[in-house]
Short mmCIF file of C-alpha atoms in Angstrom, two decimals:
data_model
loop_
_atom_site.label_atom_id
_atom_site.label_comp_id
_atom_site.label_asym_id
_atom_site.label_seq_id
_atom_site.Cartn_x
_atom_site.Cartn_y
_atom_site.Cartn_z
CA UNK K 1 -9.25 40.11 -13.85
CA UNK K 2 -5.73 40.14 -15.80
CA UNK K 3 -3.35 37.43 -14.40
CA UNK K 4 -1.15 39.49 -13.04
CA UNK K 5 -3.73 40.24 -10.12
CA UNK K 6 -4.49 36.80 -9.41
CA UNK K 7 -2.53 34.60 -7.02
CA UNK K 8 -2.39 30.93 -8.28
CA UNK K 9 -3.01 29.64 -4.87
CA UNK K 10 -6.13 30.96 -4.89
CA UNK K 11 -7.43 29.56 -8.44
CA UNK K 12 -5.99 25.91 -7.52
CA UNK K 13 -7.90 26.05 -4.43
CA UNK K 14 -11.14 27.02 -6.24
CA UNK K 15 -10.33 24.68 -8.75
CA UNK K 16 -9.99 21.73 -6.29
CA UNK K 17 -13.14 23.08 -4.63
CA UNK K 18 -15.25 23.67 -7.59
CA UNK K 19 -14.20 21.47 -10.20
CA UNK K 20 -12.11 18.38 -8.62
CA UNK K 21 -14.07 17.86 -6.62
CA UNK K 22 -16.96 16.43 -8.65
CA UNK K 23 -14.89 13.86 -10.52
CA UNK K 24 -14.63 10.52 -9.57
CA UNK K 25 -10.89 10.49 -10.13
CA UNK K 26 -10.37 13.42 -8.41
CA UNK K 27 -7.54 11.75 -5.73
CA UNK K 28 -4.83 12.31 -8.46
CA UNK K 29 -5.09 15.84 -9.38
CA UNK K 30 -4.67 16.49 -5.36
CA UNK K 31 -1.55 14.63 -4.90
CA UNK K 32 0.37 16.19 -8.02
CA UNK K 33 -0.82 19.48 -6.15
CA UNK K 34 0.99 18.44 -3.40
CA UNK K 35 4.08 18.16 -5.59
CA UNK K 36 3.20 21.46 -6.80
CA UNK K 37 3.60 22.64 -3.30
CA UNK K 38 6.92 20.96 -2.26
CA UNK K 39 8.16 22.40 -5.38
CA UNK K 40 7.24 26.16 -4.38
CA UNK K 41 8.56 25.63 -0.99
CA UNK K 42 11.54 24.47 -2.42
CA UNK K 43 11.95 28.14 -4.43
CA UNK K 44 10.67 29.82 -1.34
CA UNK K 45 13.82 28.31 0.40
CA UNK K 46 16.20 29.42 -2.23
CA UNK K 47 14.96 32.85 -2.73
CA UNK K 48 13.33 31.76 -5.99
CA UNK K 49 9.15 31.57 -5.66
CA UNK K 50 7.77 35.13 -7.57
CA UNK K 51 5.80 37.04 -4.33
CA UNK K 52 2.88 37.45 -4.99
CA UNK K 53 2.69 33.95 -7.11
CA UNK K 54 0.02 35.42 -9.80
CA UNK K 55 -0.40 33.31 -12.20
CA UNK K 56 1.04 35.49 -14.75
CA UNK K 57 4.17 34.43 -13.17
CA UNK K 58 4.10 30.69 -14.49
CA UNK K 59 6.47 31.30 -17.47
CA UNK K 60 8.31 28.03 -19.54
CA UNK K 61 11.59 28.66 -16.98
CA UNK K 62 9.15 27.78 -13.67
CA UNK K 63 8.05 24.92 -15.66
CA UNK K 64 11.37 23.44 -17.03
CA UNK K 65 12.36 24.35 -13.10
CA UNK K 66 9.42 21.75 -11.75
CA UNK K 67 10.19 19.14 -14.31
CA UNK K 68 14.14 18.68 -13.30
CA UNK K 69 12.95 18.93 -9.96
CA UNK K 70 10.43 15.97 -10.20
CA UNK K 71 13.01 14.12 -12.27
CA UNK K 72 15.59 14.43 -9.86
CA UNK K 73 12.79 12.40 -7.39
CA UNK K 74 12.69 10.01 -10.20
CA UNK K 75 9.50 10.74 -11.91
CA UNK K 76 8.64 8.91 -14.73
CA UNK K 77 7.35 11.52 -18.14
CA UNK K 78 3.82 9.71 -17.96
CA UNK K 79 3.66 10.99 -13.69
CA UNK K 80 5.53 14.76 -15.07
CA UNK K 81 2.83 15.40 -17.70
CA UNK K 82 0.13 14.10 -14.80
CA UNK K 83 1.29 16.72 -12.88
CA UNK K 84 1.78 19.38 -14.98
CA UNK K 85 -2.08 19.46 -16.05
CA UNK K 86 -2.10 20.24 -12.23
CA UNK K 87 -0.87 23.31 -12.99
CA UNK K 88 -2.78 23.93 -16.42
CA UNK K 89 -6.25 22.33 -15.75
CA UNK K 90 -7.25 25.08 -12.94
CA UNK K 91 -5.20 28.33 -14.95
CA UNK K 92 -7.33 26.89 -17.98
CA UNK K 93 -10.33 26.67 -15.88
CA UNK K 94 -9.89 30.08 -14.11
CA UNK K 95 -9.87 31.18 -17.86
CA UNK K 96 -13.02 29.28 -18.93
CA UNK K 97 -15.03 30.59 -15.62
CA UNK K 98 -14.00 34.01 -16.40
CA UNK K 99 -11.78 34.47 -13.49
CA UNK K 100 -9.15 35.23 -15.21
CA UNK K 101 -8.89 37.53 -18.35
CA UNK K 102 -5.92 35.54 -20.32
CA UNK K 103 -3.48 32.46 -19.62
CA UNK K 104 -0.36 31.95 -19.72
CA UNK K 105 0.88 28.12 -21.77
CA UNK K 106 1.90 25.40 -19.34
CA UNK K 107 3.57 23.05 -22.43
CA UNK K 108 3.97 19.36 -21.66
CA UNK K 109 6.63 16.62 -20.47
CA UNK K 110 9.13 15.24 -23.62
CA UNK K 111 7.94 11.53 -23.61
CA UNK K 112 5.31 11.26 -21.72
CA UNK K 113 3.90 8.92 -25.06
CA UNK K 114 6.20 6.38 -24.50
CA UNK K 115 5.27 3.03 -24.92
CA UNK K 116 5.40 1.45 -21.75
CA UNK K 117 7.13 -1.93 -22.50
CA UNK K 118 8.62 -3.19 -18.80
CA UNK K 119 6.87 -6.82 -17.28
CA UNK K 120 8.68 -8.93 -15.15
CA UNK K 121 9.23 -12.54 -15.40
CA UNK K 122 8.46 -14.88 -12.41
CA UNK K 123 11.30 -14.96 -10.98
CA UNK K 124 11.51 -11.10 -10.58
CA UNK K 125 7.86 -11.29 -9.52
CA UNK K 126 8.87 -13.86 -6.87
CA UNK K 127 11.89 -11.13 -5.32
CA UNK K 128 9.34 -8.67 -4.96
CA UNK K 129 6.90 -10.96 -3.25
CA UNK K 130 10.00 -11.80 -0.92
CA UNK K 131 11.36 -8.35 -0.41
CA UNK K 132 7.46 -7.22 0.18
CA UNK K 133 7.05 -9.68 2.98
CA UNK K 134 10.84 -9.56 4.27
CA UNK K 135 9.73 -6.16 5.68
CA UNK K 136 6.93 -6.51 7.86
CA UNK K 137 6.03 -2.59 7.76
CA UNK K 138 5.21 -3.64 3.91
CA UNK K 139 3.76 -6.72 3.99
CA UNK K 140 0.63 -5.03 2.93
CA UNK K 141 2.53 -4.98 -0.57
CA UNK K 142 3.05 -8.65 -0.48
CA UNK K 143 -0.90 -8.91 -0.52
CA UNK K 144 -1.84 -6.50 -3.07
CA UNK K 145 0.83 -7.61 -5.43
CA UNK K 146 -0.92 -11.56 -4.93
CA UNK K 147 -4.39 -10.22 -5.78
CA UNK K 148 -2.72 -7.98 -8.36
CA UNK K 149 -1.34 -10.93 -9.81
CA UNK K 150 -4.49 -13.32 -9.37
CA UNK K 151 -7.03 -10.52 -10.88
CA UNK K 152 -5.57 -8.20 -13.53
CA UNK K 153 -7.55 -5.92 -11.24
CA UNK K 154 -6.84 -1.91 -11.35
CA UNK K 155 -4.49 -0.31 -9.20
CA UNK K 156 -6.80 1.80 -7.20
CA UNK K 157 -9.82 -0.72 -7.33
CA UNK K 158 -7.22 -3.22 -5.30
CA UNK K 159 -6.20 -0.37 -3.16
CA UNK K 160 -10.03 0.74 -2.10
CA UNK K 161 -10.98 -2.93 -1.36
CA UNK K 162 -13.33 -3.42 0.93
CA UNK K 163 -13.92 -7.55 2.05
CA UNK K 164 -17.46 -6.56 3.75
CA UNK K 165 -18.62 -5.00 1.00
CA UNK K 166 -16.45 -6.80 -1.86
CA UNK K 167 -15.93 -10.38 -1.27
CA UNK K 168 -18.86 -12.64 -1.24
CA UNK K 169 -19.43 -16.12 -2.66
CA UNK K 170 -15.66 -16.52 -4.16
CA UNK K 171 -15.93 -13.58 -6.40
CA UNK K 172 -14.10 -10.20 -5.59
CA UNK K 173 -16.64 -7.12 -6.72
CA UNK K 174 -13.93 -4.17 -7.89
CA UNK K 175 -16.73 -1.97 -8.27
CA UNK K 176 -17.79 -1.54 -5.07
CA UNK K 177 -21.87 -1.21 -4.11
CA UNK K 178 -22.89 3.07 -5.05
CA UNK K 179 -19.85 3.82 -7.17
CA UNK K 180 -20.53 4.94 -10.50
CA UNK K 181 -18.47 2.72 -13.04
CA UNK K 182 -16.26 5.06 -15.17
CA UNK K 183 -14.63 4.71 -18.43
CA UNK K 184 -12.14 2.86 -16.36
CA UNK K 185 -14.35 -0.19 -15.39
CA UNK K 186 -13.57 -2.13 -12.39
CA UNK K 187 -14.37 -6.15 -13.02
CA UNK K 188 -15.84 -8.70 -10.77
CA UNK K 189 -13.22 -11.78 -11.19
CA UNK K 190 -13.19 -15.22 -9.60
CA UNK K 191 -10.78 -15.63 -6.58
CA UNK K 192 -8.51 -18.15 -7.88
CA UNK K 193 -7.11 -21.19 -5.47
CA UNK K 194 -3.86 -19.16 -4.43
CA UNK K 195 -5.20 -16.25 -3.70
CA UNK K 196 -7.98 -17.58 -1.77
CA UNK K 197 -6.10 -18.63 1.41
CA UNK K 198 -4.66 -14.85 2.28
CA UNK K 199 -8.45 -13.33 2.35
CA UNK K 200 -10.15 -15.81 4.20
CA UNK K 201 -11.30 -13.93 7.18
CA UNK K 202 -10.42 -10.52 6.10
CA UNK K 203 -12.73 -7.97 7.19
CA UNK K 204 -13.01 -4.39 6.07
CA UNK K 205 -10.48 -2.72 4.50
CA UNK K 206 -8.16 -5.57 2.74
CA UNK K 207 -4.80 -3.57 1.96
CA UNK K 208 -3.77 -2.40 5.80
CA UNK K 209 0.12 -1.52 6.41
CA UNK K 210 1.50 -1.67 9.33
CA UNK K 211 2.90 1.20 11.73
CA UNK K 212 5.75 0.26 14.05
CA UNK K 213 5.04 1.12 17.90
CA UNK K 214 7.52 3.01 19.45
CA UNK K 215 9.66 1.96 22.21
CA UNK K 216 7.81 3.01 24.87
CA UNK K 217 4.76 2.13 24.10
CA UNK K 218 6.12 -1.74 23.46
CA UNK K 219 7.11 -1.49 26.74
CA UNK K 220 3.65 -0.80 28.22
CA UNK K 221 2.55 -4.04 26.27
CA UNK K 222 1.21 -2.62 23.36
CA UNK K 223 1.99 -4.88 19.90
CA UNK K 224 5.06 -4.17 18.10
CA UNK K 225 3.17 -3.21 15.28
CA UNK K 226 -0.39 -1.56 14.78
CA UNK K 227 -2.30 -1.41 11.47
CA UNK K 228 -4.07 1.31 9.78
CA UNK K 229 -5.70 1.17 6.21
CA UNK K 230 -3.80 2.80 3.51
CA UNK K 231 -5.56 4.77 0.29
CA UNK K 232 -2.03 4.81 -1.41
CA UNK K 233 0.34 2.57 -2.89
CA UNK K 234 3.31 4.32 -4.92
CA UNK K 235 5.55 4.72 -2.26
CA UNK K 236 5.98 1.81 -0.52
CA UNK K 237 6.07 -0.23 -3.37
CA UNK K 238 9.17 1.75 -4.75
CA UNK K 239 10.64 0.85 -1.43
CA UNK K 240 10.05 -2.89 -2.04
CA UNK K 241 11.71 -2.45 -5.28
CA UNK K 242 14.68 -0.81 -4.12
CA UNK K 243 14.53 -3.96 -1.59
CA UNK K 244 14.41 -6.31 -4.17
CA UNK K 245 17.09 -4.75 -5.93
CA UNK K 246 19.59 -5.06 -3.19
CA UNK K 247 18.63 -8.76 -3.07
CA UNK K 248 18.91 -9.15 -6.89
CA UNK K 249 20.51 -6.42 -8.27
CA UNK K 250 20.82 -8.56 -11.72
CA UNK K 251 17.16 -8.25 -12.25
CA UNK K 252 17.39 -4.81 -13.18
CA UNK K 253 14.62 -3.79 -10.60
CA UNK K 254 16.68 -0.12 -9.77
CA UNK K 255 19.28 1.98 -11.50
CA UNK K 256 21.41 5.24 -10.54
CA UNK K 257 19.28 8.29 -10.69
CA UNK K 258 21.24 11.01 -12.81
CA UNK K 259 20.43 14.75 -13.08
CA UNK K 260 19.59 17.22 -15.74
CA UNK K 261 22.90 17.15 -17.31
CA UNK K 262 23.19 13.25 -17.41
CA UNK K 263 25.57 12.81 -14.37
CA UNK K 264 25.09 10.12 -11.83
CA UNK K 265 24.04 11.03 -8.55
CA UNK K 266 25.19 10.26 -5.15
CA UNK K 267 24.19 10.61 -1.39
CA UNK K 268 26.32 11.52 1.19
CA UNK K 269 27.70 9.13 3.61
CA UNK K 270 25.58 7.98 6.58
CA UNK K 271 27.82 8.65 9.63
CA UNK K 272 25.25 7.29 12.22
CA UNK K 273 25.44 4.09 10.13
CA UNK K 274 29.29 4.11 9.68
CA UNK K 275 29.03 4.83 6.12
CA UNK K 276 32.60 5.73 4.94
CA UNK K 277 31.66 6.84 1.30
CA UNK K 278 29.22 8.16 -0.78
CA UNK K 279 26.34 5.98 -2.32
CA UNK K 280 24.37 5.56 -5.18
CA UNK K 281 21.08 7.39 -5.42
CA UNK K 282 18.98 4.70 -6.61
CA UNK K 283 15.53 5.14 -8.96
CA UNK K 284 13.33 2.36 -8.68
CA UNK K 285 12.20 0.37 -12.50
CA UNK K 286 8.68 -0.35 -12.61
CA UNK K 287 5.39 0.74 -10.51
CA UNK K 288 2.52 -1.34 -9.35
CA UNK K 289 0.79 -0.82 -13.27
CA UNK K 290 3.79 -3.27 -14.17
CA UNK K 291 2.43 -5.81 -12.31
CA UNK K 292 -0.99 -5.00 -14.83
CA UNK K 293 0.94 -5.29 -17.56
CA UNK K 294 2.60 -8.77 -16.68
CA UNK K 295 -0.07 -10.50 -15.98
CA UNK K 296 -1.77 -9.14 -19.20
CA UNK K 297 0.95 -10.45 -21.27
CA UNK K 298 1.23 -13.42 -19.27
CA UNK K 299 -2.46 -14.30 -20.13
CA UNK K 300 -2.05 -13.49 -23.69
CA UNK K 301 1.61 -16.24 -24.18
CA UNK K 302 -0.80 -18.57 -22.42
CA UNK K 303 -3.78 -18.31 -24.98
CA UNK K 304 -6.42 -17.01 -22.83
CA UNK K 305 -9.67 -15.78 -25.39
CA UNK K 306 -9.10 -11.91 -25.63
CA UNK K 307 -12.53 -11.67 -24.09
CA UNK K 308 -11.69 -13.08 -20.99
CA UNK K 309 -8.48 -11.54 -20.41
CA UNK K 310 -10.54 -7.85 -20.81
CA UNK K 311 -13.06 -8.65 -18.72
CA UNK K 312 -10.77 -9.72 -15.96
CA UNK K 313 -9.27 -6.28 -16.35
CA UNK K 314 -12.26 -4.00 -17.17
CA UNK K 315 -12.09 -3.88 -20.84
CA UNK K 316 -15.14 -5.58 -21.35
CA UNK K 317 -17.44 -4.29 -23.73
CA UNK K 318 -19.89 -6.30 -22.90
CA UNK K 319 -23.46 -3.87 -22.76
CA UNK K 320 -26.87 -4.64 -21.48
CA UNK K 321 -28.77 -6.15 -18.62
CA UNK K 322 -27.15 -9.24 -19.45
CA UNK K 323 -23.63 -8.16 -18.30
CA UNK K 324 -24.58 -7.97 -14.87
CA UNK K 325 -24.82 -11.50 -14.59
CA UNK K 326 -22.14 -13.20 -16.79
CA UNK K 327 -20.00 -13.98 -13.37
CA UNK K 328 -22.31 -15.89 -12.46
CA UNK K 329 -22.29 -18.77 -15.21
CA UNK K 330 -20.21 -21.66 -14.30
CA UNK K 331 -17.47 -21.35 -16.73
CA UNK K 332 -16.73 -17.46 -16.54
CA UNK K 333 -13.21 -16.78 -16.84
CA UNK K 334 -12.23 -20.37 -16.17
CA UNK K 335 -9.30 -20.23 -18.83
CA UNK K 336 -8.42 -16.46 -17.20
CA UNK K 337 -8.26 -18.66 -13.83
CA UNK K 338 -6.22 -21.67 -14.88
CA UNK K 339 -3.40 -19.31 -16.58
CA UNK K 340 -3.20 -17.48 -13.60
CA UNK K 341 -2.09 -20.58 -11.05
CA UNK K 342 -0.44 -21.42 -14.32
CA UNK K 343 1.37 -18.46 -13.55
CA UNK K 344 1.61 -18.91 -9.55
CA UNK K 345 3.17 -22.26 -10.31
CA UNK K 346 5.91 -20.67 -12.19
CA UNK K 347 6.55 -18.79 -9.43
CA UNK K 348 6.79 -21.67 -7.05
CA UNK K 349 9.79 -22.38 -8.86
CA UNK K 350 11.58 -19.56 -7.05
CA UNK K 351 10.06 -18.88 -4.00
CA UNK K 352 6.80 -19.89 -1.57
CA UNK K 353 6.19 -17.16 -0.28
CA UNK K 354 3.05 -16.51 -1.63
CA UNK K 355 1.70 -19.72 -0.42
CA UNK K 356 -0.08 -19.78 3.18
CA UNK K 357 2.13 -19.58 6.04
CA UNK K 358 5.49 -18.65 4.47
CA UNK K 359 9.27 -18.62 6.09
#
């Protein structure tokens, strides 16, 4: 059918069904369809959203549109261009499967190619650890920035852990038992002597965050908090970063957002809070793939063989039967370990909060 008798709505939603759905990574292309939708609600509310949305609507204005609007929320290009393909894997696909008769171009984000170049020091890894656990609704950060930190493990492999099916015999197994490993490998990497205090007696599901209880219930002797496993990251780590900014702000962990045109933005003042002026909007400076990249460099000042430092991280090229049991020979990664409470000492120089039992 021509695309200007197809609703988009309809093609994402086969797309998702159909196509998504069958990839391993399939989480991601979801959520940036969820930004796809905030963004349509927001035209919707100012009179703006094409009705029907056919898909012969998307036009470069729409798109320029959705990438000021995810700027604005302080989207980096990398996250823009992740969502854009959103929007031009399933009109592409619709196109492929016939559904559609032509497409219209969905171009890409300005530097989404940049080289990412942002680590943090110690120190600044020691404010986050402290903001993290400062806030007891994020303490979950606290822990998955320690194993991030002790592992060079993957985002979404430290995320998905699992202690029951994961942890055994000091070793944490990314990969965990029936998943396919991808092109993105997830490691199996020694639990060094820091990190090993904060999962001793974990069970299930290791990254939990925790809910607060409302009043009422408190009052009927329920805990002040409750926990619940959590399958995403993103968001409350920004919020620890914005934390840690307030506590350092010379560590360069937020700056002002500005819009389109380059000028600064502000919020409104809180009145229920007895704000008398207007504040900063504030975009948070780094993600939890920072933390990947400063241990990586980390490892690499401190000499760690190449070889170890990918394997710890999945790089490993190793092939063969053989690979399967490399962690378990006595000396595997034993330099990757010693940099990395090489590393946790330099952060005792700051803070102790990622030693047992904290203050």
């Amino acid at each position: 059918m021509p695309p200007t008798e197809v609703l988009l709505q309809e093609v994402i939603a086969q797309w998702l069904e159909r196509h998504v759905s069958e990839l391993s990574d399939g989480r991601r292309y979801a959520d940036s369809v969820l930004n796809w939708e905030r963004f349509w609600d927001q035209l919707r509310r100012q009179n703006q959203l094409p009705d029907p949305l056919v898909v012969s609507a998307i036009n470069g204005r729409i798109v320029d549109a959705f990438i000021g609007f995810r700027r604005a929320e302080g989207a980096t290009p990398p996250t823009i261009s992740r969502d854009l393909a959103a929007l031009r894997g399933p009109i592409n696909w619709a196109l492929k499967e016939e559904i559609i008769t032509s497409a219209p171009r969905v171009k890409d984000v300005k530097g989404k190619d940049a080289r990412k170049e942002l680590e943090w020091s110690p120190e600044q890894v020691a404010v986050i650890l402290e903001a993290a656990w400062a806030n007891e609704a994020r303490r979950h950060v606290h822990l998955f920035t320690l194993i991030h930190c002790s592992t060079h493990g993957r985002t979404e492999a430290i995320v998905e852990l699992d202690a029951d099916a994961q942890i055994r015999d000091g070793l944490i197994y990314f990969n965990r038992p029936g998943r396919v490993q991808t092109r993105k490998r997830r490691s199996i990497v020694p639990i060094c002597p820091t990190l090993a205090p904060w999962l001793e007696g974990v069970k299930g599901k290791v990254i939990r965050y925790r809910v607060p209880t409302s009043e009422g219930t408190r009052a009927a002797g329920a805990p002040e908090f409750y926990e619940r496993p959590t399958n995403e990251i993103r968001n409350a780590f920004r919020g620890v970063l914005l934390d840690a900014h307030a506590r350092r702000p010379d560590l360069g962990f937020a700056k002002q957002a500005v819009d389109d045109d380059g000028r600064k933005v502000w919020l409104p003042p809180r009145v229920k809070l007895g704000d008398q002026e207007r504040r900063p909007k504030l975009q948070a400076i780094g993600s939890p793939n920072t933390l990947r990249h400063t241990i990586h460099t980390w490892h690499q000042r401190q000499g760690v063989p190449q070889a170890q430092i990918d394997a710890a991280a999945g790089h490993s090229s190793e092939q063969g039967s053989g690979a399967n049991y490399t962690h378990m020979r006595p000396e595997y990664l034993q330099e990757f370990i010693a940099s990395t409470e090489v590393f946790w000492r330099a952060v005792d120089e700051h803070t102790s909060v990622h030693r047992p039992h904290p203050t």
